XYZ file of C-alpha atoms in Angstrom:
237
model
C -4.496 74.707 -45.866
C -1.262 75.283 -43.934
C -3.010 74.069 -40.780
C -3.971 70.779 -42.453
C -0.400 70.274 -43.695
C 1.075 70.881 -40.255
C -1.492 68.599 -38.585
C -0.770 65.860 -41.141
C 2.976 66.084 -40.516
C 2.475 65.899 -36.742
C 0.162 62.874 -36.953
C 2.466 61.174 -39.463
C 5.478 61.559 -37.178
C 3.525 60.284 -34.184
C 2.212 57.238 -36.096
C 5.742 56.558 -37.348
C 6.974 56.684 -33.757
C 4.157 54.375 -32.668
C 5.054 51.703 -35.209
C 8.742 52.031 -34.391
C 7.919 51.407 -30.730
C 5.742 48.414 -31.627
C 8.654 46.680 -33.340
C 9.611 45.670 -36.855
C 7.211 42.826 -37.516
C 5.735 42.659 -40.980
C 1.966 42.620 -41.401
C 1.853 38.850 -41.987
C 3.888 38.207 -38.826
C 1.615 40.093 -36.436
C -0.373 38.416 -33.716
C -4.157 39.012 -33.871
C -4.160 41.682 -31.134
C -1.298 43.505 -32.872
C -3.148 43.498 -36.192
C -6.280 44.896 -34.510
C -4.265 47.686 -32.902
C -2.642 48.483 -36.253
C -6.018 48.811 -37.985
C -7.393 51.044 -35.226
C -4.294 53.248 -35.280
C -4.624 53.698 -39.041
C -8.240 54.756 -38.637
C -7.574 57.099 -35.724
C -4.741 58.834 -37.555
C -6.993 59.969 -40.399
C -9.486 61.783 -38.179
C -7.308 64.677 -36.885
C -5.688 64.966 -40.306
C -8.905 65.638 -42.195
C -11.072 67.185 -39.477
C -9.678 70.588 -38.559
C -12.396 70.967 -35.910
C -10.905 68.038 -33.996
C -7.995 69.106 -31.783
C -4.714 67.378 -32.629
C -4.455 66.318 -28.999
C -7.678 64.296 -29.390
C -5.898 62.256 -32.041
C -2.587 61.965 -30.252
C -3.970 60.764 -26.897
C -5.803 57.695 -28.347
C -2.700 56.766 -30.355
C -0.441 56.904 -27.315
C -3.064 55.022 -25.288
C -2.993 52.198 -27.831
C 0.802 52.075 -27.629
C 0.598 51.659 -23.860
C -2.099 49.006 -24.313
C 0.117 47.160 -26.777
C 3.016 47.043 -24.327
C 0.730 45.912 -21.496
C -0.746 43.071 -23.577
C 2.700 42.056 -24.801
C 4.067 42.006 -21.258
C 1.151 39.938 -19.944
C 1.427 37.549 -22.891
C 5.079 36.924 -22.136
C 4.419 36.266 -18.456
C 1.217 34.220 -18.838
C 1.000 31.359 -21.337
C -2.727 30.986 -20.656
C -3.409 34.653 -21.421
C -1.265 34.413 -24.546
C -3.431 31.554 -25.838
C -6.579 33.615 -25.201
C -5.555 36.690 -27.199
C -3.213 35.098 -29.752
C -4.439 31.520 -29.993
C -2.067 28.580 -30.280
C -0.381 26.701 -33.130
C -2.511 23.958 -34.659
C -1.278 20.866 -36.505
C -3.169 20.694 -39.810
C -1.119 17.913 -41.449
C 0.319 14.937 -39.575
C 1.832 11.590 -40.632
C -1.709 10.280 -41.221
C -2.525 13.130 -43.619
C -4.703 16.223 -43.297
C -6.347 16.679 -39.910
C -9.942 17.167 -41.045
C -11.198 18.367 -37.636
C -8.413 20.943 -37.345
C -9.049 22.070 -40.919
C -12.716 22.722 -40.193
C -11.955 24.352 -36.839
C -9.679 26.854 -38.579
C -12.223 27.365 -41.393
C -9.721 26.193 -44.004
C -10.252 24.344 -47.257
C -7.938 21.844 -48.926
C -7.120 24.586 -51.437
C -5.926 26.808 -48.582
C -3.710 24.020 -47.250
C -2.253 23.255 -50.674
C -1.529 26.938 -51.250
C 0.279 27.162 -47.912
C 2.312 24.016 -48.625
C 3.272 25.274 -52.075
C 4.388 28.509 -50.459
C 6.767 26.418 -48.340
C 8.088 24.592 -51.397
C 6.121 21.328 -51.153
C 3.782 20.455 -54.007
C 2.799 16.988 -52.848
C 1.206 16.374 -49.481
C 2.839 12.962 -49.262
C 6.160 14.801 -48.789
C 4.975 16.440 -45.572
C 5.419 14.934 -42.114
C 3.833 17.825 -40.218
C 2.353 21.198 -41.160
C 1.503 23.650 -38.406
C -0.709 26.719 -38.627
C 1.049 29.326 -36.499
C -0.776 31.957 -34.469
C 0.110 34.658 -37.009
C -1.524 32.707 -39.860
C 1.704 31.403 -41.369
C 2.239 27.686 -42.004
C 5.412 25.888 -40.921
C 6.276 22.588 -42.592
C 8.444 19.693 -41.453
C 9.068 17.413 -44.452
C 9.514 13.678 -44.292
C 13.152 12.673 -43.938
C 13.478 11.566 -47.558
C 12.243 14.978 -48.710
C 14.443 17.087 -46.445
C 16.022 20.056 -48.263
C 19.330 18.477 -49.271
C 20.385 19.163 -52.862
C 21.408 16.425 -55.255
C 24.524 18.424 -56.048
C 25.581 18.064 -52.405
C 25.187 14.290 -52.618
C 26.519 14.039 -56.163
C 23.460 12.032 -57.223
C 20.740 12.296 -59.824
C 16.993 12.301 -59.202
C 13.866 11.391 -61.115
C 11.748 14.145 -62.597
C 9.076 15.572 -60.304
C 5.481 16.067 -61.344
C 2.814 18.456 -60.120
C -0.133 16.582 -58.561
C -3.590 17.581 -59.751
C -6.477 17.662 -57.270
C -9.251 15.432 -58.627
C -11.475 15.374 -55.531
C -11.636 17.948 -52.758
C -13.908 17.551 -49.727
C -16.226 15.091 -51.449
C -16.526 17.003 -54.727
C -14.993 16.079 -58.073
C -13.140 19.007 -59.654
C -14.449 18.893 -63.231
C -11.814 21.202 -64.718
C -9.024 19.137 -63.196
C -10.274 15.739 -64.367
C -10.326 17.157 -67.893
C -6.704 18.258 -67.500
C -5.791 14.840 -66.108
C -7.725 13.185 -68.956
C -9.724 10.934 -66.666
C -13.477 10.550 -66.294
C -15.814 10.668 -63.328
C -16.084 6.873 -63.455
C -12.267 6.601 -63.375
C -12.187 8.709 -60.230
C -14.992 6.685 -58.645
C -13.156 3.437 -59.465
C -9.926 4.727 -57.897
C -11.783 5.545 -54.695
C -13.776 2.314 -54.687
C -10.793 0.052 -55.342
C -8.504 1.713 -52.792
C -10.814 2.605 -49.926
C -13.999 1.599 -48.159
C -15.757 4.845 -49.003
C -17.213 6.714 -51.958
C -16.293 10.011 -53.597
C -18.413 11.966 -51.097
C -16.289 10.490 -48.275
C -13.021 11.681 -49.832
C -11.182 14.610 -48.276
C -8.483 14.742 -50.931
C -7.550 12.802 -54.066
C -4.638 13.859 -56.273
C -2.975 12.369 -59.346
C 0.285 13.276 -61.071
C 1.716 12.517 -64.498
C 3.719 9.572 -63.179
C 0.494 7.922 -62.051
C 1.105 8.529 -58.355
C -2.099 8.939 -56.359
C -2.685 10.432 -52.934
C -6.000 9.464 -51.339
C -7.425 10.444 -47.972
C -10.942 9.994 -46.693
C -12.509 12.524 -44.339
C -12.328 9.901 -41.616
C -9.109 8.042 -42.243
C -5.420 8.193 -42.980
C -3.913 9.427 -46.225
C -2.001 7.011 -48.445
C 0.028 7.159 -51.641
C 0.073 4.511 -54.344
C 0.646 4.076 -58.061
C -2.076 3.427 -60.603
C -1.672 0.373 -62.762
C -2.836 2.395 -65.729
C -1.119 5.777 -65.863
C -3.351 8.685 -66.881
C -1.815 11.415 -68.999
C -1.713 14.646 -67.037
C-alpha cells in the first residue's frame, strides 16, 4: 500500500510539473494538438499509479517525451504558419454581413443551434446584431457586432432605449420547429406565408427564420443573404 501511495505522489508531482511547463491555458483555450497531448498524459499517468508491476520510470519517460513533443510542435507552429494551419487549423468566418455562411457551417459540422448558442455566449441574442462571427482554432467564437450594437451603455450616452425581445427560431435548416411555433402562437401556414411573401424559396430552402415579440423577423435562405423586417401583423410571443 505504501508503495502505491509513494508512486501516486511521484506521478502527481511529475504531471503537475508537466502542465506547469505547458502553460496556463484553460481546457477550452487549448489548440487541438495540446488537447490531444493532455488526454494522453492523463491516461499515461494512471498506469504507473495503479500497476505496481510497471516501473515508475516507464510512466515518467513517456510523460517527459510528450512534454518535449509539445515544445517542438509549439516551436514549429510559431515559425511556420503553414504547419500551424495543419495541426491547429485556421479561424473560419461563420457569420458575415450577408448572414450565416452555410458552407462554412457545414464544413465545421455545426448547426444553427450551435451558432446561436455561441452568439448568446458572447452576449448577442439576435443574429441581425452581428457583423462577423469567427470560429477560432480553439473552438471559441469571437463576435464583431454591427456599429449600432457596439457595447456602449445607454448610461454613458445619457439616453433611453426600447425594450429588447428574445427572437424565437421558427425554422432551422429547412425544418419548422413545432414547439417554437406554439410558443410564438403562429401556425405552419403562417410560417410558410412569411417565407413565401419575403423570399423566392419555400420552407425547405430556409436556413434560419426567427421572430420576436415586437414582430421583427430574420430570414435567411440556405443560398442567399439574411434580412430583417417587420411583420405587418405582430404575433404574440
